[in-house]
Short mmCIF file of C-alpha atoms (C1' of nucleotides) in Angstrom, two decimals:
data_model
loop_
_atom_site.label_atom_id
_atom_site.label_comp_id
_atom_site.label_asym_id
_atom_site.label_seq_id
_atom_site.Cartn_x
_atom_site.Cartn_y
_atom_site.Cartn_z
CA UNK J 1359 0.00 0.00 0.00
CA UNK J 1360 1.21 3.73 -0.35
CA UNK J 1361 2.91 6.13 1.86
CA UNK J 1362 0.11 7.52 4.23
CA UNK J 1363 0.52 11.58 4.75
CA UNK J 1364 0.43 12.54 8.38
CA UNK J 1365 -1.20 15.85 8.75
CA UNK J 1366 0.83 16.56 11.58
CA UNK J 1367 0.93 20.39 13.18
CA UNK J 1368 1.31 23.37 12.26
CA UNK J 1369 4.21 26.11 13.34
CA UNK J 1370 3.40 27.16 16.98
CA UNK J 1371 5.25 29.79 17.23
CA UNK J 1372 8.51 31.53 15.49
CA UNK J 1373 10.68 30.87 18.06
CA UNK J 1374 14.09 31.42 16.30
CA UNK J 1375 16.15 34.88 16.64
CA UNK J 1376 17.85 33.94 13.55
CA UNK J 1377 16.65 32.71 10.34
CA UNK J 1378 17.85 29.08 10.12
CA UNK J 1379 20.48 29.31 7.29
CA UNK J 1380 19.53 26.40 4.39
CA UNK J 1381 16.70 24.42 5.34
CA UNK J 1382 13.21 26.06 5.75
CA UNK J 1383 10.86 23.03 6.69
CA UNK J 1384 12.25 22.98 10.06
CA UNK J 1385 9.74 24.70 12.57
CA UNK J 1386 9.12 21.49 15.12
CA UNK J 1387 6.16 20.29 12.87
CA UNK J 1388 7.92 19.34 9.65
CA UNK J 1389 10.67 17.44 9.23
CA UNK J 1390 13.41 18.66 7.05
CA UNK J 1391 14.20 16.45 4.38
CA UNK J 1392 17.78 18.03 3.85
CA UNK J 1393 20.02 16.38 1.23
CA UNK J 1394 17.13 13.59 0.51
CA UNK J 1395 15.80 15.98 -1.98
CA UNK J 1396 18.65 15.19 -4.02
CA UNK J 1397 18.81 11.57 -3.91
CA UNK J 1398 17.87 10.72 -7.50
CA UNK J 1399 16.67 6.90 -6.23
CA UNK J 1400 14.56 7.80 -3.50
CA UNK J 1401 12.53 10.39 -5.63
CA UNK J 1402 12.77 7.37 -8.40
CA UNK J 1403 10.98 5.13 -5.71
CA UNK J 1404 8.45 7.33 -4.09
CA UNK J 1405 7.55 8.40 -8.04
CA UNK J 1406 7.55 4.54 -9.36
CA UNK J 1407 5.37 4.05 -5.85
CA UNK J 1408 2.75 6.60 -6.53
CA UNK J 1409 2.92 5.82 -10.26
CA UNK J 1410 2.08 2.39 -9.82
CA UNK J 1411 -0.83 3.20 -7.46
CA UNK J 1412 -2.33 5.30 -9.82
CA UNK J 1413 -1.88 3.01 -12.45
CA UNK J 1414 -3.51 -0.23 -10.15
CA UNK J 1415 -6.75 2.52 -9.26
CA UNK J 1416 -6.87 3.29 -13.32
CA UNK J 1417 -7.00 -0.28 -14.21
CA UNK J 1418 -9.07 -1.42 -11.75
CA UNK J 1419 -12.16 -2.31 -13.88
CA UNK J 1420 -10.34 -4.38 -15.84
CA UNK J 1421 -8.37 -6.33 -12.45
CA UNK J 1422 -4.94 -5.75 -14.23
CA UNK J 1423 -1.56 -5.73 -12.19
CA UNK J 1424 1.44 -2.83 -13.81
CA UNK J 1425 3.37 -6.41 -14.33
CA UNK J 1426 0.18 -8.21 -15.41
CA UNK J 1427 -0.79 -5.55 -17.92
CA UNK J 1428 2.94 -5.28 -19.00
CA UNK J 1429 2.93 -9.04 -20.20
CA UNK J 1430 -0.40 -8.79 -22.18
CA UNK J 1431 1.33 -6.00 -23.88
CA UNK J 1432 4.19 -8.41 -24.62
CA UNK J 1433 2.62 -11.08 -25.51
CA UNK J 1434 0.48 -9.15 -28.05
CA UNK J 1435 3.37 -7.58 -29.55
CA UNK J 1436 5.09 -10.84 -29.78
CA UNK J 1437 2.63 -13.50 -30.51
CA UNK J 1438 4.19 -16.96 -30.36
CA UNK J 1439 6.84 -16.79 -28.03
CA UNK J 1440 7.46 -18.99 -25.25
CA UNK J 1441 7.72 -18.15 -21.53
CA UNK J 1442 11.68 -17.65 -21.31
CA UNK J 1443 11.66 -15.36 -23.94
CA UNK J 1444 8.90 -13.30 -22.30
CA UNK J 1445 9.62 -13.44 -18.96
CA UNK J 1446 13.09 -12.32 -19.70
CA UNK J 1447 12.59 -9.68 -21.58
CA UNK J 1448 10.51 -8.15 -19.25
CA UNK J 1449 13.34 -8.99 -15.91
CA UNK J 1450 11.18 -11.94 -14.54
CA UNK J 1451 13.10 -14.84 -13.47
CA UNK J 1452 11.30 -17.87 -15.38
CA UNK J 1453 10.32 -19.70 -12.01
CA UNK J 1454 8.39 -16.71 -10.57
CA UNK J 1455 6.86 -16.19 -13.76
CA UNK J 1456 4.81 -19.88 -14.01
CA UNK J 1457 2.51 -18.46 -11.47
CA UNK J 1458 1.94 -15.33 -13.67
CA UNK J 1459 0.95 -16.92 -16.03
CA UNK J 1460 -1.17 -19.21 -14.39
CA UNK J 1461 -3.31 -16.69 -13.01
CA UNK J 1462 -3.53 -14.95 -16.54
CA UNK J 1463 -4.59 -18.39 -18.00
CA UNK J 1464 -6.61 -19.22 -15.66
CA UNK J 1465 -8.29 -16.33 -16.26
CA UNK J 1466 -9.00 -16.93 -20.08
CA UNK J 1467 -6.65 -14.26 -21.01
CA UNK J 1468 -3.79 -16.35 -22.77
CA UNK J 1469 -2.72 -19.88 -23.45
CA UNK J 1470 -0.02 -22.10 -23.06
CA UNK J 1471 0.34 -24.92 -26.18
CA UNK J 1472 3.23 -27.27 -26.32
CA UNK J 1473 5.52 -26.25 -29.57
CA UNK J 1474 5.41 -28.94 -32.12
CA UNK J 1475 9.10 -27.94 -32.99
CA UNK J 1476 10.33 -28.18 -29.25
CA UNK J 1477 8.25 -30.00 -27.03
CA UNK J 1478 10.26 -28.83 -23.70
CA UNK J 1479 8.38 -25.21 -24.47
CA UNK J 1480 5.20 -23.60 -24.30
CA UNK J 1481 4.35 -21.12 -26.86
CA UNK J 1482 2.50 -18.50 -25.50
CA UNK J 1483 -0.31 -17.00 -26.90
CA UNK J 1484 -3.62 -14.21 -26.17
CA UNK J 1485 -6.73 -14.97 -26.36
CA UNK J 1486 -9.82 -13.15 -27.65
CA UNK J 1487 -10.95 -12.69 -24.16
CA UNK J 1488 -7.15 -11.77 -23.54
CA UNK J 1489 -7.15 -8.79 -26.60
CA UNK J 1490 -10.57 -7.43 -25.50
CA UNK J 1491 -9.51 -6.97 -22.06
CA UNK J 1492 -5.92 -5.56 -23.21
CA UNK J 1493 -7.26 -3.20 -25.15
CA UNK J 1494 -10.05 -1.91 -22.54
CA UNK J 1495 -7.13 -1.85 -20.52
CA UNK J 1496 -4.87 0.40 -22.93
CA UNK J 1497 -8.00 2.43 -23.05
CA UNK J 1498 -8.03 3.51 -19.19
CA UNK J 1499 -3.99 3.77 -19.11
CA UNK J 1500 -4.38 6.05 -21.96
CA UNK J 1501 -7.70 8.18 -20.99
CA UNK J 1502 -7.04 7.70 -16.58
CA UNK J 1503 -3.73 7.30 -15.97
CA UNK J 1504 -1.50 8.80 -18.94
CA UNK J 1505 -4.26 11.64 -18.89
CA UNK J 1506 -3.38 12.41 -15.57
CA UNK J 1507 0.28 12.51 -15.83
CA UNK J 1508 0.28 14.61 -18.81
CA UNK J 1509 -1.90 17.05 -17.23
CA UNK J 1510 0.01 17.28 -14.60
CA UNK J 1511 3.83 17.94 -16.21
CA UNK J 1512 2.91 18.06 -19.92
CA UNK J 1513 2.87 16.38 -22.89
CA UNK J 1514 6.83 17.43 -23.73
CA UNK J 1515 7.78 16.69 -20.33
CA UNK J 1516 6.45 13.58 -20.41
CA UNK J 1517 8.04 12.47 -23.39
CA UNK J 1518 11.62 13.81 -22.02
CA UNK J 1519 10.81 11.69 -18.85
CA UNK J 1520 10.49 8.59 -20.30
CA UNK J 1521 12.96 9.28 -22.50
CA UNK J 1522 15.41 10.05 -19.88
CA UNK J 1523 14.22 6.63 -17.67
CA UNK J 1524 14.55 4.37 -20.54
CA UNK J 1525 18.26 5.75 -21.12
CA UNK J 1526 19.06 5.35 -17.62
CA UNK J 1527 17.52 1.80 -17.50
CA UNK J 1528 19.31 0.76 -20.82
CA UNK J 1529 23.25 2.65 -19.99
CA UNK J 1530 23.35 3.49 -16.76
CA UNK M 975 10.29 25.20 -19.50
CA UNK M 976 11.14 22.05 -21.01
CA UNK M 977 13.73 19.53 -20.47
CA UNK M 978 16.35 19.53 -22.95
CA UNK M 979 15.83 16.65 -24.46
CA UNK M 980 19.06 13.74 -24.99
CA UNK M 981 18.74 11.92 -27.88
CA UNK M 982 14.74 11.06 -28.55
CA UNK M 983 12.93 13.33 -29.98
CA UNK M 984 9.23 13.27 -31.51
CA UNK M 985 8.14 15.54 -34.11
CA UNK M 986 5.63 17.32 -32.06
CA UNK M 987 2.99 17.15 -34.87
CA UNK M 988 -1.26 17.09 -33.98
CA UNK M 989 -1.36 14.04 -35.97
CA UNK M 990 -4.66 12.07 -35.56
CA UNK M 991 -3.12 8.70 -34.00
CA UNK M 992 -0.22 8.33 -32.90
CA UNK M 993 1.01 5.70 -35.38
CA UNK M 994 3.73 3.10 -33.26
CA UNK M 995 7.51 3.48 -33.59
CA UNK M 996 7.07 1.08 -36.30
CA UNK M 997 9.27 -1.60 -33.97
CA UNK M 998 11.89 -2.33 -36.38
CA UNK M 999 13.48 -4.80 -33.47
CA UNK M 1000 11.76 -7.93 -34.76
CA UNK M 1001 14.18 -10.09 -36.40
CA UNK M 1002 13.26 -13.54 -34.48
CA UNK M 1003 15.79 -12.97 -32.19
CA UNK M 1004 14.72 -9.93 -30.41
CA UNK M 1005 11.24 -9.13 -28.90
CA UNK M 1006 9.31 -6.33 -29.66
CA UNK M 1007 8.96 -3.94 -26.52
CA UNK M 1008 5.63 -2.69 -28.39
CA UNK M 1009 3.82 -0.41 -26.05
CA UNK M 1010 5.54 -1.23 -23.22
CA UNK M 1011 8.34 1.54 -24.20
CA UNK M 1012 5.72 3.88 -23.90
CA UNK M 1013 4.52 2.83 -20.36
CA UNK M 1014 6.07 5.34 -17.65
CA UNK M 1015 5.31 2.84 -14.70
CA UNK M 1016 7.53 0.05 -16.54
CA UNK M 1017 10.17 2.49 -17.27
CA UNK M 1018 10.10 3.99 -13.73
CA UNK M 1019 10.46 0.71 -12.62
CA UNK M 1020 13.20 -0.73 -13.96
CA UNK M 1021 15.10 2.46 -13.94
CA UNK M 1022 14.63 2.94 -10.32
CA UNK M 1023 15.83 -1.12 -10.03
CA UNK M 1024 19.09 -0.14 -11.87
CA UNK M 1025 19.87 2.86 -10.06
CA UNK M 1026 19.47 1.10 -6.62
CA UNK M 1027 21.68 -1.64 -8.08
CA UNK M 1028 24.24 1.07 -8.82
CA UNK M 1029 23.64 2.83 -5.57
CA UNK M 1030 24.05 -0.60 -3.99
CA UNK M 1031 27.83 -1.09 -5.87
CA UNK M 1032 28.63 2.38 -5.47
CA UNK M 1033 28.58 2.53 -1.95
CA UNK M 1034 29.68 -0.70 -0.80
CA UNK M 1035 32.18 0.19 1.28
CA UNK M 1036 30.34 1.62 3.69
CA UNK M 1037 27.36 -1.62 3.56
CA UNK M 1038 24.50 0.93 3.56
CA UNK M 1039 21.42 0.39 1.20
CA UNK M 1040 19.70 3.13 0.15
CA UNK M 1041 16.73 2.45 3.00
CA UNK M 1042 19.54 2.87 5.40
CA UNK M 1043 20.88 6.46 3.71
CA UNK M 1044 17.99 7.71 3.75
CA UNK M 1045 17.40 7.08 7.52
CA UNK M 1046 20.86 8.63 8.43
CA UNK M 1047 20.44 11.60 6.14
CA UNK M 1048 17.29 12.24 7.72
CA UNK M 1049 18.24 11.61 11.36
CA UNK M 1050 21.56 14.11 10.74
CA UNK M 1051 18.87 16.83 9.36
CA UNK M 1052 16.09 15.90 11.70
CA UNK M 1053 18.13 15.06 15.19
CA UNK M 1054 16.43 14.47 18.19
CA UNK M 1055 12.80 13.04 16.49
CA UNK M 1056 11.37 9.84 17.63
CA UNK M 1057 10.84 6.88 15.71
CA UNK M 1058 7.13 7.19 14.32
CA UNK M 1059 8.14 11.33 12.90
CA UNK M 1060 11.67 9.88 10.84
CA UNK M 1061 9.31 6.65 9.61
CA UNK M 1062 6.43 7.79 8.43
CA UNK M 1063 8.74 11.11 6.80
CA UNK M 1064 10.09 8.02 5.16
CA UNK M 1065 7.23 6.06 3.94
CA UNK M 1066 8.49 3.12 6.34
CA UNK M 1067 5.35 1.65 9.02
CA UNK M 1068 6.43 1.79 12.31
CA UNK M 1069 6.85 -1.57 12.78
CA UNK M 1070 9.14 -1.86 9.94
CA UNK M 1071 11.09 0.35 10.93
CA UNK M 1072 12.32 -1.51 14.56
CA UNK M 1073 14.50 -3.94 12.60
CA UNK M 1074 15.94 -1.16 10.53
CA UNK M 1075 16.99 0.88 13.75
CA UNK M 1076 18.45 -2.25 15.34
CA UNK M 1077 20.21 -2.85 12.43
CA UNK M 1078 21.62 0.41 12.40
CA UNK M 1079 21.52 0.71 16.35
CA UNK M 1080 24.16 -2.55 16.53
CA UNK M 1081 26.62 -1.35 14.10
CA UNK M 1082 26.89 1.66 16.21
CA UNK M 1083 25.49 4.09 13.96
CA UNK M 1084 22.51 5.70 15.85
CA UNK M 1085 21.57 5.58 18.85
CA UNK M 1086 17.66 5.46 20.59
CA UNK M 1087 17.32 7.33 23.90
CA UNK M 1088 14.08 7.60 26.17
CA UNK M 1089 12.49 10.99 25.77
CA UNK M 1090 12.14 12.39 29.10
CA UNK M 1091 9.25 14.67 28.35
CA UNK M 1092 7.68 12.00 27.00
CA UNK M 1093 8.80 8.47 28.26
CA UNK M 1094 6.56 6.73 25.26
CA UNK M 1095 8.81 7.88 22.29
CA UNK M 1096 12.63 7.14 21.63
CA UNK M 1097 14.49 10.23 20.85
CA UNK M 1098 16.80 9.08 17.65
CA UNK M 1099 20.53 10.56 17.45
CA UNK M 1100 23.25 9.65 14.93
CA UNK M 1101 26.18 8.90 16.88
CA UNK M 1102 29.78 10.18 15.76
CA UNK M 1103 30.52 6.89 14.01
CA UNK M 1104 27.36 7.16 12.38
CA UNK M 1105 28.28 11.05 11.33
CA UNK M 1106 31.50 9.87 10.20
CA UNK M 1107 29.82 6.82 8.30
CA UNK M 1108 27.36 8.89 6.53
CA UNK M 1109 30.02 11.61 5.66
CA UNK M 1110 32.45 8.89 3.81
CA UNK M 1111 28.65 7.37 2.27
CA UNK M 1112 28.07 11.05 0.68
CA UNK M 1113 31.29 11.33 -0.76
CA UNK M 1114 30.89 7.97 -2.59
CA UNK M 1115 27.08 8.74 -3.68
CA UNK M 1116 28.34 12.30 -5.01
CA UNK M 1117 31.81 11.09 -6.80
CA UNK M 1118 30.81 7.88 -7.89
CA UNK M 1119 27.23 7.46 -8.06
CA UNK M 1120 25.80 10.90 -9.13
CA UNK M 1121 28.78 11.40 -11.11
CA UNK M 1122 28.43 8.64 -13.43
CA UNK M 1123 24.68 9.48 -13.81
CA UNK M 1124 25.46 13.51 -14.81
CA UNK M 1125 28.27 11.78 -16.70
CA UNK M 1126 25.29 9.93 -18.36
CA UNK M 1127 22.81 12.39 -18.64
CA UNK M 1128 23.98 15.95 -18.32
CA UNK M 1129 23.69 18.23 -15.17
CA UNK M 1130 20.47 19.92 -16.55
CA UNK M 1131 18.61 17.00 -17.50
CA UNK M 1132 19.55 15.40 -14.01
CA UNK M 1133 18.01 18.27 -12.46
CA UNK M 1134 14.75 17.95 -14.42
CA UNK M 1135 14.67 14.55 -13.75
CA UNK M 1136 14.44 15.27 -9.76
CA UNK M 1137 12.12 17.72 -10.17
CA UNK M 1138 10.31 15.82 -12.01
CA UNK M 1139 10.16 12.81 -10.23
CA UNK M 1140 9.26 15.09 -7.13
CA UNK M 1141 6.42 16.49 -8.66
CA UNK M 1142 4.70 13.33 -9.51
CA UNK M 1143 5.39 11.19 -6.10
CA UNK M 1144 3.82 14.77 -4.36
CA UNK M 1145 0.92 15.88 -7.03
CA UNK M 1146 0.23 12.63 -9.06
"C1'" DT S 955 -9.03 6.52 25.76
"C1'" DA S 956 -4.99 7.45 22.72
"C1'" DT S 957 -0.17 6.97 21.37
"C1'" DT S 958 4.88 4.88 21.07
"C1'" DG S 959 7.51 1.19 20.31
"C1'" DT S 960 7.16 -3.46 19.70
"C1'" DT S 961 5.90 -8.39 18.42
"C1'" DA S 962 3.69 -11.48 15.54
"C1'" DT S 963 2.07 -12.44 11.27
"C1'" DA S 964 0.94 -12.55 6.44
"C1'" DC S 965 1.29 -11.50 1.76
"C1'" DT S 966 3.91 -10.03 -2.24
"C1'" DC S 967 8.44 -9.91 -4.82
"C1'" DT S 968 12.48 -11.68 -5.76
"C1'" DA S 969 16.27 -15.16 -5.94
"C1'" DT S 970 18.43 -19.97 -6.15
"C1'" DA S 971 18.58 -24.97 -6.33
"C1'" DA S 972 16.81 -28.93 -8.12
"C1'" DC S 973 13.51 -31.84 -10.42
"C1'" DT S 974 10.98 -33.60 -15.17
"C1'" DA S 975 10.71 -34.01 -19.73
"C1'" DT S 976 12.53 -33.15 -23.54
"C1'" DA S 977 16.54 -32.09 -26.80
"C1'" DT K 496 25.10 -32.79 -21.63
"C1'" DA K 497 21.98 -28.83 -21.93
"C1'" DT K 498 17.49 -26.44 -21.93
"C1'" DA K 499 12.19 -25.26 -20.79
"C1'" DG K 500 8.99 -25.39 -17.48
"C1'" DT K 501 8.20 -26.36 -12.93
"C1'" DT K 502 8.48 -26.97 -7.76
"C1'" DA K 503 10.17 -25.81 -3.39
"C1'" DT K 504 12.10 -22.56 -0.63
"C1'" DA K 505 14.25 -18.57 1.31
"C1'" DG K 506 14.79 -13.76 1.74
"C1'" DA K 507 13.55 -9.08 1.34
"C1'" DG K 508 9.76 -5.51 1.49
"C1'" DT K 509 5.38 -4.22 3.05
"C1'" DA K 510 0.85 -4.54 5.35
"C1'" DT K 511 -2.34 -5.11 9.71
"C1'" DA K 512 -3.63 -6.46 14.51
"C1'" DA K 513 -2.56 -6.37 19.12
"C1'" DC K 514 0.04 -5.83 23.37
"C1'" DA K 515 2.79 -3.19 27.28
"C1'" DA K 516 4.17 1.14 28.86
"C1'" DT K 517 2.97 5.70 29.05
"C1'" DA K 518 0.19 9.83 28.29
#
DNA sequence: TATTGTTATACTCTATAACTATA
DNA sequence: TATAGTTATAGAGTATAACAATA
């Protein structure tokens, strides 16, 4: 679950003779976060945190997970694969990734079939039920989530984000 | 005003649909990332995994995660708060937060003491070790850590990023 | 009665070893 | 021998309930 927000006091009194010299959030109520501000990962977390939230309250008519929703989207653009491929490419290690994918099966939303080539692997596949739900899915992301986030920093901003994120996830 | 963008750049055109990248990664051996490198959850997520991974390297010597940073940078700004007021500043529940203190308690680092105004609450202190420990953390974080990502992505975009980031985990 | 620190607990994620059936 | 899917398991991280001491 998310981060809850104390609404803790408010400034009793001014107390100080002198103005304290850097940090401002410091009057006995808040807490100064001081060089935190600056940590690149923990405003990466608390973003991917919120982000994901959002995204989970978005979706929620359609009962899709960030991770769930990212391997529809994989296994739509890649049609035929089997599960190392997927769960690879998307950073999940193959054993955590047979429970995945039974709950998505399970759920009518993809198939495993044994590959006539290679028996050892299971082609992967969506099904109708699986591309109807994907795409009322993409729908929300796009009009509830997305919508949200590019009202909020703007369409160019947005695009520089991810921009920026994917480089740092790709070089860094 | 915008981010100065890296290297991607879209032709900001009021086109009617946004027609996709056209994945031209599709030669049987690599997967199409489709959509999926246009969802900012998936790229906040593994870009945040990477840079804790680097964060992780980077400051090895000292054996602090970034959990543990934060809680020292925020007891060295914020000294003499109790427990639940550097937690929930942290987005850490109380009782999560007991095993990180003793963790950090029995390396010498910090140190709890009873309040004596109110006998309930442990008043947190870092203790000169833990000064010193965070000092020589800082100086890795800043020369190795930060560097490499400004090395990366430029000191401007860095500092749009953080803003950035800020802005959603407080607004979105 | 309410709050602080704490314990216990549970559920999700993630990570590794090892098994099976195929190759 | 090696690989794909699977099982079992262990460890983090995160969530809630409840208790003792204190207010």
């Amino acid at each position: 679950m998310p981060v809850s927000k104390s609404a803790v006091g408010k400034p009793l009194r001014p107390a100080r003779k002198d103005p304290p010299p850097a940090d401002p959030t410091h009057e006995a109520g808040e807490l100064a976060m001081g060089e935190l501000a600056e940590l690149l990962g923990y405003a990466l977390k608390r973003a991917q945190l919120r982000v994901f939230e959002d995204f989970l309250h978005s979706v929620a008519p359609v009962q899709l997970t960030p991770a769930q929703f990212s391997v529809l989207l994989l296994l739509d653009a890649n049609p035929g694969r089997n599960q190392t491929e997927i769960a690879t490419t998307l950073g999940i290690l193959r054993p955590n990734f047979v429970a995945m994918l039974d709950a998505l099966e399970s759920r009518g939303l993809c198939v495993r079939t044994r590959s006539p080539s290679d028996r050892r692997s299971h082609i992967l596949m969506l099904t109708d039920k699986g591309r109807a739900t994907l795409a009322r899915a993409k729908k929300l992301v796009a009009t509830q989530h997305e919508a949200r986030l590019v009202e909020l920093i703007g369409e160019d901003n947005r695009t520089a984000l991810l921009a920026m994120l994917a480089k740092i996830a790709r070089e860094f």
